[in-house]
Tab-separated table of C-alpha atoms in Angstrom:
chain	number	residue	atom	x	y	z
L	8	MET	CA	-3.625	2.563	23.794
L	9	HIS	CA	-2.506	2.387	20.381
L	10	LYS	CA	0.939	3.735	19.652
L	11	VAL	CA	1.860	7.122	17.276
L	12	PRO	CA	4.600	6.346	14.861
L	13	ASP	CA	7.614	8.438	15.476
L	14	ILE	CA	7.909	11.567	13.140
L	15	LYS	CA	11.408	10.810	12.898
L	16	LYS	CA	11.005	7.452	11.268
L	17	THR	CA	8.116	8.827	9.099
L	18	ASP	CA	10.233	11.663	7.345
L	19	THR	CA	13.054	8.345	7.080
L	20	LEU	CA	10.332	6.398	5.089
L	21	SER	CA	9.246	9.235	3.223
L	22	LYS	CA	13.018	10.063	2.284
L	23	GLY	CA	13.171	6.298	1.114
L	24	PHE	CA	10.407	6.408	-1.429
L	25	ASP	CA	11.693	9.681	-2.717
L	26	ARG	CA	14.445	7.941	-3.534
L	27	GLU	CA	13.164	5.053	-5.333
L	28	VAL	CA	10.890	6.651	-7.653
L	29	SER	CA	12.353	5.158	-11.131
L	30	THR	CA	12.662	1.612	-9.544
L	31	TRP	CA	9.681	1.607	-8.190
L	32	ASN	CA	7.213	2.218	-10.936
L	33	SER	CA	9.189	-0.007	-12.765
L	34	LEU	CA	7.077	-2.599	-11.611
L	35	TYR	CA	4.157	-1.023	-13.948
L	36	ASN	CA	6.659	-0.132	-16.637
L	37	SER	CA	7.326	-3.587	-19.504
L	38	GLN	CA	9.930	-1.473	-21.287
L	39	SER	CA	12.000	-0.668	-18.231
L	40	SER	CA	15.502	-1.359	-18.523
L	41	SER	CA	17.064	-4.133	-16.511
L	42	GLN	CA	19.281	-2.457	-14.241
L	43	GLN	CA	16.042	-0.226	-13.509
L	44	LYS	CA	13.910	-2.781	-12.862
L	45	ARG	CA	13.104	-3.519	-9.670
L	46	TYR	CA	14.056	-7.222	-7.933
L	47	ALA	CA	15.116	-7.942	-11.952
L	48	ILE	CA	17.543	-10.307	-10.062
L	49	PHE	CA	15.537	-12.275	-7.636
L	50	GLN	CA	11.734	-12.077	-8.314
L	51	LYS	CA	11.980	-11.669	-12.243
L	52	ASN	CA	8.236	-11.731	-12.318
L	53	ALA	CA	7.949	-9.276	-9.588
L	54	ALA	CA	5.942	-6.962	-11.906
L	55	GLU	CA	3.386	-9.222	-13.266
L	56	ARG	CA	2.419	-9.909	-9.148
L	57	THR	CA	2.364	-6.133	-8.737
L	58	VAL	CA	0.005	-5.512	-11.925
L	59	ARG	CA	-1.807	-8.552	-10.450
L	60	ARG	CA	-2.287	-7.100	-7.289
L	61	MET	CA	-3.866	-3.645	-8.195
L	62	GLU	CA	-6.588	-5.673	-10.625
L	63	LEU	CA	-7.351	-8.083	-7.850
L	64	CYS	CA	-8.164	-4.690	-5.193
L	65	LEU	CA	-9.895	-3.258	-8.112
L	66	GLU	CA	-12.309	-6.383	-8.127
L	67	LEU	CA	-12.978	-6.045	-4.361
L	68	LEU	CA	-13.462	-2.233	-4.654
L	69	ASP	CA	-15.336	-2.279	-7.724
L	70	PRO	CA	-15.356	1.513	-8.485
L	71	LYS	CA	-18.508	3.462	-9.807
L	72	PRO	CA	-19.087	6.589	-11.149
L	73	GLY	CA	-19.736	9.703	-8.151
L	74	MET	CA	-18.344	7.393	-5.166
L	75	LYS	CA	-14.840	9.286	-3.401
L	76	ILE	CA	-12.337	7.053	-3.138
L	77	LEU	CA	-9.328	7.581	-1.147
L	78	ASP	CA	-5.532	6.159	-1.680
L	79	LEU	CA	-3.643	5.687	0.666
L	80	GLY	CA	0.099	5.205	0.009
L	81	CYS	CA	-0.880	5.890	-3.598
L	82	GLY	CA	2.715	6.072	-4.801
L	83	SER	CA	2.517	7.365	-8.230
L	84	GLY	CA	-1.160	6.769	-8.709
L	85	ILE	CA	-1.385	3.482	-11.415
L	86	LEU	CA	-3.975	2.231	-9.172
L	87	GLY	CA	-5.997	5.770	-9.131
L	88	GLN	CA	-5.545	6.168	-12.697
L	89	LYS	CA	-7.678	3.044	-13.246
L	90	ILE	CA	-10.232	4.147	-10.579
L	91	SER	CA	-10.708	7.271	-12.382
L	92	ASP	CA	-11.184	6.072	-15.462
L	93	LYS	CA	-14.303	4.054	-14.054
L	94	LYS	CA	-15.783	7.858	-13.021
L	95	ALA	CA	-15.013	7.542	-9.688
L	96	ALA	CA	-13.515	10.406	-7.826
L	97	TRP	CA	-9.722	9.936	-6.597
L	98	TYR	CA	-7.971	11.112	-3.764
L	99	GLY	CA	-4.757	10.138	-3.337
L	100	THR	CA	-2.160	10.805	-0.372
L	101	ASP	CA	1.579	9.623	-0.151
L	102	ILE	CA	4.297	10.668	2.631
L	103	SER	CA	6.806	11.269	-0.713
L	104	PHE	CA	6.380	13.832	-2.780
L	105	ASN	CA	8.594	12.563	-5.290
L	106	MET	CA	6.518	9.687	-6.030
L	107	LEU	CA	3.441	12.476	-6.194
L	108	LYS	CA	5.296	14.168	-8.745
L	109	TYR	CA	6.196	12.162	-10.832
L	110	GLY	CA	2.431	10.335	-11.339
L	111	LYS	CA	1.008	13.744	-11.420
L	112	GLY	CA	3.338	15.038	-14.195
L	113	ILE	CA	2.460	11.779	-16.167
L	114	ILE	CA	-1.134	10.657	-15.101
L	115	GLU	CA	-3.295	13.258	-14.777
L	116	ASN	CA	-3.074	14.652	-18.158
L	117	SER	CA	-4.281	11.157	-19.355
L	118	SER	CA	-7.373	10.735	-17.345
L	119	SER	CA	-10.794	10.766	-17.507
L	120	GLY	CA	-11.927	12.054	-14.457
L	121	ASP	CA	-11.205	13.689	-10.958
L	122	MET	CA	-7.888	13.087	-9.386
L	123	ALA	CA	-6.512	14.871	-6.412
L	124	TRP	CA	-2.899	14.317	-4.905
L	125	VAL	CA	-1.976	15.506	-1.611
L	126	ASN	CA	1.186	15.003	0.275
L	127	GLY	CA	0.491	13.410	4.127
L	128	ASN	CA	0.730	9.781	5.136
L	129	ALA	CA	-1.805	6.919	7.209
L	130	ASN	CA	-1.144	8.562	10.851
L	131	CYS	CA	-3.134	11.559	9.934
L	132	ILE	CA	-5.337	11.361	7.564
L	133	PRO	CA	-5.758	15.448	6.285
L	134	PHE	CA	-9.347	15.393	5.582
L	135	GLN	CA	-12.873	15.323	7.275
L	136	LYS	CA	-14.853	12.861	9.059
L	137	SER	CA	-17.052	10.483	7.041
L	138	VAL	CA	-16.242	12.027	3.769
L	139	PHE	CA	-14.667	8.717	1.788
L	140	ASP	CA	-17.192	5.721	-0.225
L	141	ALA	CA	-13.894	3.743	0.242
L	142	VAL	CA	-10.290	3.371	1.515
L	143	THR	CA	-7.452	1.746	-0.348
L	144	CYS	CA	-5.014	0.730	1.385
L	145	ILE	CA	-2.169	-1.521	-0.347
L	146	GLY	CA	1.494	-2.566	0.455
L	147	VAL	CA	1.469	-0.115	3.304
L	148	ILE	CA	1.220	-1.212	6.584
L	149	ASN	CA	3.986	-3.476	6.720
L	150	PHE	CA	5.732	-0.231	6.863
L	151	TYR	CA	4.449	0.076	10.539
L	152	LYS	CA	4.970	-2.058	13.584
L	153	GLN	CA	2.043	-3.861	14.063
L	154	GLU	CA	1.045	-2.372	17.791
L	155	MET	CA	0.419	0.575	15.583
L	156	LEU	CA	-1.905	-1.389	12.869
L	157	GLY	CA	-4.456	-0.851	15.562
L	158	GLY	CA	-4.468	3.141	15.170
L	159	LEU	CA	-3.965	3.282	11.777
L	160	LEU	CA	-7.229	1.496	11.438
L	161	ASN	CA	-9.098	4.337	13.235
L	162	GLU	CA	-7.941	6.557	11.378
L	163	ILE	CA	-8.949	4.996	8.117
L	164	GLU	CA	-12.089	4.451	10.099
L	165	ARG	CA	-12.833	8.210	10.931
L	166	VAL	CA	-12.674	9.645	7.345
L	167	LEU	CA	-14.747	6.769	5.818
L	168	LYS	CA	-18.696	7.239	5.567
L	169	PRO	CA	-21.042	4.285	7.512
L	170	GLY	CA	-21.031	1.377	5.732
L	171	GLY	CA	-17.689	2.400	3.716
L	172	SER	CA	-15.413	-0.099	2.954
L	173	VAL	CA	-11.738	-0.660	2.670
L	174	ILE	CA	-9.566	-2.650	0.658
L	175	PHE	CA	-5.969	-3.178	2.075
L	176	THR	CA	-2.700	-6.207	1.816
L	177	SER	CA	-0.641	-7.447	4.880
L	178	LEU	CA	2.964	-8.552	3.904
L	179	ARG	CA	4.023	-12.299	4.782
L	180	LEU	CA	7.167	-13.073	6.016
L	181	ASP	CA	9.390	-14.963	3.869
L	182	ILE	CA	13.581	-15.011	3.701
L	183	LEU	CA	13.494	-12.569	1.153
L	184	THR	CA	11.686	-10.425	2.767
L	185	TRP	CA	13.627	-11.147	6.179
L	186	ILE	CA	16.404	-10.187	4.350
L	187	ARG	CA	15.602	-6.888	2.713
L	188	SER	CA	13.109	-5.983	6.422
L	189	ARG	CA	16.751	-5.834	8.872
L	190	PHE	CA	19.345	-4.996	6.347
L	191	TYR	CA	18.021	-2.418	4.123
L	192	PRO	CA	19.991	0.854	4.499
L	193	TRP	CA	22.528	-1.669	3.305
L	194	ILE	CA	21.123	-3.509	0.834
L	195	PRO	CA	21.438	-1.334	-2.891
L	196	LEU	CA	18.719	-0.304	-5.643
L	197	PRO	CA	16.708	-2.219	-6.920
L	198	VAL	CA	16.590	-4.906	-4.306
L	199	SER	CA	16.310	-2.609	-1.284
L	200	SER	CA	13.753	-1.674	0.888
L	201	PRO	CA	12.287	2.348	1.295
L	202	GLY	CA	12.521	1.146	5.110
L	203	PRO	CA	12.017	-1.565	7.563
L	204	LEU	CA	9.172	-3.785	7.157
L	205	TYR	CA	7.375	-5.849	9.521
L	206	PRO	CA	5.146	-8.552	7.804
L	207	MET	CA	2.188	-9.802	10.115
L	208	HIS	CA	0.595	-12.975	9.768
L	209	TYR	CA	-3.121	-12.398	8.873
L	210	SER	CA	-4.258	-14.209	11.826
L	211	ARG	CA	-2.127	-11.463	14.279
L	212	VAL	CA	-4.163	-8.848	11.754
L	213	LEU	CA	-7.610	-10.298	12.256
L	214	LYS	CA	-7.261	-9.482	16.118
L	215	ASP	CA	-6.617	-5.632	15.188
L	216	ILE	CA	-9.677	-5.966	12.870
L	217	GLU	CA	-12.081	-7.765	15.501
L	218	SER	CA	-11.633	-5.196	18.076
L	219	SER	CA	-12.188	-2.033	15.338
L	220	ARG	CA	-15.573	-0.438	13.860
L	221	PHE	CA	-14.821	-3.227	10.996
L	222	LYS	CA	-16.065	-6.192	10.090
L	223	CYS	CA	-13.811	-8.117	7.478
L	224	ALA	CA	-15.952	-9.021	4.605
L	225	LYS	CA	-13.325	-10.919	2.676
L	226	ILE	CA	-10.037	-12.504	2.790
L	227	ILE	CA	-8.007	-13.797	-0.471
L	228	HIS	CA	-4.087	-15.458	0.224
L	229	VAL	CA	-1.330	-14.760	-2.406
L	230	LYS	CA	1.363	-17.135	-3.122
L	231	LYS	CA	4.732	-16.210	-4.686
L	232	TYR	CA	7.724	-18.953	-6.310
L	233	LEU	CA	8.349	-21.903	-4.633
L	234	ARG	CA	4.735	-21.533	-3.114
L	235	LEU	CA	5.912	-18.931	-0.563
L	236	PRO	CA	3.473	-17.109	1.138
L	237	HIS	CA	3.171	-13.500	-0.258
L	238	TYR	CA	0.682	-11.363	1.385
L	239	THR	CA	-2.827	-11.518	2.185
L	240	MET	CA	-5.399	-9.425	1.006
L	241	PHE	CA	-8.768	-7.700	3.115
L	242	LYS	CA	-11.874	-6.336	2.165
L	243	LEU	CA	-13.218	-4.517	5.415
L	244	LEU	CA	-17.280	-2.760	6.080
L	245	LYS	CA	-17.467	-0.197	8.492
L	246	ARG	CA	-20.213	-1.205	10.790
């Protein structure tokens, strides 16, 4: 049986992201001041890597007009704007109300397509069964312990149509991630993490995929500075 995430821990994570709206969004804004830029001291190319991750997700997702796409952990909806511009209907959910409020205020009016903003989380997705053609879950699963991944995949499978696809990332362990994942409450912005991180080796993630109702269609490994492992991106198809 898969573990159910603790409600108190989810609330703590929500507050963590509420606190980090300005620094988090600096990853997509090259005009942000050096004081606001996230990880500016340790990872000067963090913004470039984040934008590239979004581009890679879009390549695998390939949004088309008429598609209904759920963006779990959408943050301020930067990915949603790109999806909406492709004339696909975008539904973004996030546990941080401040992230949603920020994104809705700066993105929705400039978008050319349908966008919906929902305050919720991946533990209990607030949509009915078999609604979406695709689901994205970028930078989310590593805020949950490894034993919870199976439950998250089951919940994603529930809202996905037969034959639908899932694009998600799993963070790999490196020394900076190790520090941030264990000492996040005491590390100041903009270096801190919104909550505890649980990096997973891709082989561990594959075990949960194999026991789910998904099949793995593609795996992409991405590295960062000094050739350290950064994250793995998966494309899954619902059986």
